[in-house]
């Protein structure tokens, strides 16, 4: 059985892959293991590698009174692109991502709330040249039963 975290990632990826521009094979992936081919740009990578998930105990939250956890999972939606106008392109992609995820704040009941917490565009600090990458960080608040992280808590 899949961890609730995996279910949340799967739901986000499905929403992003439904955006026509990102519907092709390999255009939206979780935690890539190889470089993106230029022909696939723009593309999105969904990960939590830059952040840590936190959890607080939630007494008596399971169906039989079991303890659970209130969890906060930061999720980066990383946009990869190539353009002469990187800030404008990142903002264009951000509109697509924010619209898709803003219409699904509860991710079909998987989370209490999925909210945007920050956006950033990456540049080479020594040259000031845009790297063609930006990230939108979302936070998914959700609950699980402590002894079964695949089960949502109340």
mmCIF file of C-alpha atoms in Angstrom:
data_model
loop_
_atom_site.group_PDB
_atom_site.id
_atom_site.type_symbol
_atom_site.label_atom_id
_atom_site.label_comp_id
_atom_site.label_asym_id
_atom_site.label_seq_id
_atom_site.Cartn_x
_atom_site.Cartn_y
_atom_site.Cartn_z
ATOM 1 C CA UNK A 1 0.000 0.000 0.000
ATOM 2 C CA UNK A 2 1.306 3.455 -0.906
ATOM 3 C CA UNK A 3 2.254 6.082 1.679
ATOM 4 C CA UNK A 4 -0.131 9.059 1.713
ATOM 5 C CA UNK A 5 2.816 11.142 0.497
ATOM 6 C CA UNK A 6 2.956 9.072 -2.710
ATOM 7 C CA UNK A 7 -0.794 9.449 -3.209
ATOM 8 C CA UNK A 8 -0.430 13.219 -2.853
ATOM 9 C CA UNK A 9 2.436 13.340 -5.366
ATOM 10 C CA UNK A 10 0.470 11.168 -7.799
ATOM 11 C CA UNK A 11 -2.527 13.517 -7.574
ATOM 12 C CA UNK A 12 -0.370 16.593 -8.171
ATOM 13 C CA UNK A 13 1.407 14.970 -11.109
ATOM 14 C CA UNK A 14 -1.928 13.958 -12.649
ATOM 15 C CA UNK A 15 -3.209 17.535 -12.384
ATOM 16 C CA UNK A 16 -0.041 18.966 -13.931
ATOM 17 C CA UNK A 17 0.062 16.361 -16.714
ATOM 18 C CA UNK A 18 -3.500 17.379 -17.621
ATOM 19 C CA UNK A 19 -2.197 20.802 -18.677
ATOM 20 C CA UNK A 20 -2.027 20.422 -22.497
ATOM 21 C CA UNK A 21 1.522 21.820 -22.713
ATOM 22 C CA UNK A 22 2.747 19.230 -20.180
ATOM 23 C CA UNK A 23 0.753 16.204 -21.339
ATOM 24 C CA UNK A 24 3.559 14.516 -23.304
ATOM 25 C CA UNK A 25 5.613 11.586 -22.106
ATOM 26 C CA UNK A 26 8.255 12.659 -19.581
ATOM 27 C CA UNK A 27 7.034 16.268 -19.428
ATOM 28 C CA UNK A 28 5.944 15.895 -15.769
ATOM 29 C CA UNK A 29 7.913 13.563 -13.502
ATOM 30 C CA UNK A 30 8.618 13.009 -9.860
ATOM 31 C CA UNK A 31 12.274 13.255 -8.779
ATOM 32 C CA UNK A 32 14.039 12.812 -12.118
ATOM 33 C CA UNK A 33 17.026 10.490 -12.343
ATOM 34 C CA UNK A 34 18.477 11.877 -15.570
ATOM 35 C CA UNK A 35 18.745 15.160 -17.440
ATOM 36 C CA UNK A 36 15.795 16.447 -19.439
ATOM 37 C CA UNK A 37 16.285 16.443 -23.196
ATOM 38 C CA UNK A 38 16.030 19.876 -24.780
ATOM 39 C CA UNK A 39 13.244 18.582 -27.033
ATOM 40 C CA UNK A 40 11.106 17.978 -23.900
ATOM 41 C CA UNK A 41 11.287 21.568 -22.667
ATOM 42 C CA UNK A 42 9.365 23.058 -21.029
ATOM 43 C CA UNK A 43 8.986 20.335 -18.419
ATOM 44 C CA UNK A 44 8.063 20.012 -14.737
ATOM 45 C CA UNK A 45 9.675 18.034 -11.927
ATOM 46 C CA UNK A 46 7.745 17.467 -8.700
ATOM 47 C CA UNK A 47 9.878 16.774 -5.613
ATOM 48 C CA UNK A 48 10.399 17.432 -1.921
ATOM 49 C CA UNK A 49 14.180 16.942 -1.994
ATOM 50 C CA UNK A 50 14.961 20.533 -0.945
ATOM 51 C CA UNK A 51 12.713 20.420 2.114
ATOM 52 C CA UNK A 52 11.727 18.160 4.970
ATOM 53 C CA UNK A 53 8.295 16.956 5.927
ATOM 54 C CA UNK A 54 7.306 17.694 9.517
ATOM 55 C CA UNK A 55 4.805 15.873 11.730
ATOM 56 C CA UNK A 56 3.115 16.485 15.071
ATOM 57 C CA UNK A 57 1.309 13.830 17.077
ATOM 58 C CA UNK A 58 -2.480 13.840 16.815
ATOM 59 C CA UNK A 59 -4.051 11.811 19.663
ATOM 60 C CA UNK A 60 -7.050 9.586 18.991
ATOM 61 C CA UNK A 61 -7.372 10.449 15.299
ATOM 62 C CA UNK A 62 -7.692 6.980 13.742
ATOM 63 C CA UNK A 63 -10.937 5.087 13.163
ATOM 64 C CA UNK A 64 -10.378 3.049 16.356
ATOM 65 C CA UNK A 65 -8.899 5.818 18.485
ATOM 66 C CA UNK A 66 -5.304 5.321 17.317
ATOM 67 C CA UNK A 67 -2.853 8.193 17.430
ATOM 68 C CA UNK A 68 -2.007 9.931 14.219
ATOM 69 C CA UNK A 69 0.141 12.679 12.754
ATOM 70 C CA UNK A 70 -0.588 16.145 11.447
ATOM 71 C CA UNK A 71 1.867 16.425 8.570
ATOM 72 C CA UNK A 72 3.216 19.339 6.525
ATOM 73 C CA UNK A 73 4.832 18.318 3.267
ATOM 74 C CA UNK A 74 6.627 21.010 1.222
ATOM 75 C CA UNK A 75 6.513 20.164 -2.487
ATOM 76 C CA UNK A 76 8.530 21.895 -5.197
ATOM 77 C CA UNK A 77 7.119 22.080 -8.688
ATOM 78 C CA UNK A 78 10.278 22.827 -10.647
ATOM 79 C CA UNK A 79 9.832 24.380 -14.080
ATOM 80 C CA UNK A 80 12.572 23.713 -16.656
ATOM 81 C CA UNK A 81 12.562 25.864 -19.794
ATOM 82 C CA UNK A 82 14.685 27.480 -22.469
ATOM 83 C CA UNK A 83 13.934 31.002 -23.684
ATOM 84 C CA UNK A 84 15.375 34.431 -24.317
ATOM 85 C CA UNK A 85 12.996 35.895 -21.695
ATOM 86 C CA UNK A 86 13.396 33.602 -18.649
ATOM 87 C CA UNK A 87 11.421 35.719 -16.149
ATOM 88 C CA UNK A 88 8.480 36.041 -18.533
ATOM 89 C CA UNK A 89 8.557 32.332 -19.379
ATOM 90 C CA UNK A 90 8.673 31.331 -15.723
ATOM 91 C CA UNK A 91 5.692 33.567 -14.990
ATOM 92 C CA UNK A 92 3.789 32.063 -17.940
ATOM 93 C CA UNK A 93 4.419 28.541 -16.640
ATOM 94 C CA UNK A 94 3.585 29.658 -13.075
ATOM 95 C CA UNK A 95 0.138 30.772 -14.259
ATOM 96 C CA UNK A 96 -0.506 27.290 -15.689
ATOM 97 C CA UNK A 97 0.715 25.495 -12.548
ATOM 98 C CA UNK A 98 -1.009 27.821 -10.075
ATOM 99 C CA UNK A 99 -4.291 27.560 -11.981
ATOM 100 C CA UNK A 100 -4.186 23.752 -12.094
ATOM 101 C CA UNK A 101 -3.275 23.299 -8.438
ATOM 102 C CA UNK A 102 -5.395 26.207 -7.191
ATOM 103 C CA UNK A 103 -8.468 24.435 -8.537
ATOM 104 C CA UNK A 104 -7.643 21.377 -6.396
ATOM 105 C CA UNK A 105 -6.797 22.752 -2.967
ATOM 106 C CA UNK A 106 -7.977 19.551 -1.232
ATOM 107 C CA UNK A 107 -6.641 17.157 -3.943
ATOM 108 C CA UNK A 108 -9.864 15.145 -3.984
ATOM 109 C CA UNK A 109 -9.821 14.724 -0.195
ATOM 110 C CA UNK A 110 -6.199 13.565 0.153
ATOM 111 C CA UNK A 111 -5.102 16.724 1.948
ATOM 112 C CA UNK A 112 -6.603 19.295 4.258
ATOM 113 C CA UNK A 113 -5.132 22.019 2.097
ATOM 114 C CA UNK A 114 -2.520 22.472 -0.638
ATOM 115 C CA UNK A 115 -1.240 26.052 -0.688
ATOM 116 C CA UNK A 116 1.472 27.960 -2.499
ATOM 117 C CA UNK A 117 4.125 29.164 -0.062
ATOM 118 C CA UNK A 118 6.832 30.621 -2.320
ATOM 119 C CA UNK A 119 8.106 31.010 -5.875
ATOM 120 C CA UNK A 120 11.630 31.553 -7.054
ATOM 121 C CA UNK A 121 13.648 31.799 -10.254
ATOM 122 C CA UNK A 122 17.222 30.556 -10.306
ATOM 123 C CA UNK A 123 20.201 32.510 -11.613
ATOM 124 C CA UNK A 124 23.933 31.953 -11.653
ATOM 125 C CA UNK A 125 24.999 34.248 -8.798
ATOM 126 C CA UNK A 126 28.440 34.868 -10.261
ATOM 127 C CA UNK A 127 27.191 35.957 -13.703
ATOM 128 C CA UNK A 128 23.568 36.965 -13.123
ATOM 129 C CA UNK A 129 22.523 34.750 -16.019
ATOM 130 C CA UNK A 130 19.176 32.984 -15.668
ATOM 131 C CA UNK A 131 19.479 29.198 -15.516
ATOM 132 C CA UNK A 132 16.118 28.464 -17.149
ATOM 133 C CA UNK A 133 14.739 26.927 -13.970
ATOM 134 C CA UNK A 134 12.206 28.169 -11.456
ATOM 135 C CA UNK A 135 10.264 26.581 -8.605
ATOM 136 C CA UNK A 136 6.877 26.986 -6.997
ATOM 137 C CA UNK A 137 6.798 25.553 -3.489
ATOM 138 C CA UNK A 138 3.498 24.242 -2.196
ATOM 139 C CA UNK A 139 2.715 22.931 1.273
ATOM 140 C CA UNK A 140 0.378 19.963 1.627
ATOM 141 C CA UNK A 141 -1.192 19.688 5.082
ATOM 142 C CA UNK A 142 -2.541 16.182 5.700
ATOM 143 C CA UNK A 143 -3.161 13.636 8.453
ATOM 144 C CA UNK A 144 -2.232 9.978 8.779
ATOM 145 C CA UNK A 145 -2.726 7.232 11.327
ATOM 146 C CA UNK A 146 0.600 6.868 13.169
ATOM 147 C CA UNK A 147 0.828 3.095 12.747
ATOM 148 C CA UNK A 148 -0.289 3.204 9.092
ATOM 149 C CA UNK A 149 1.073 6.066 6.965
ATOM 150 C CA UNK A 150 -1.015 4.837 4.032
ATOM 151 C CA UNK A 151 -4.255 5.660 5.895
ATOM 152 C CA UNK A 152 -5.644 9.148 6.282
ATOM 153 C CA UNK A 153 -6.596 10.168 9.822
ATOM 154 C CA UNK A 154 -9.577 12.243 10.974
#
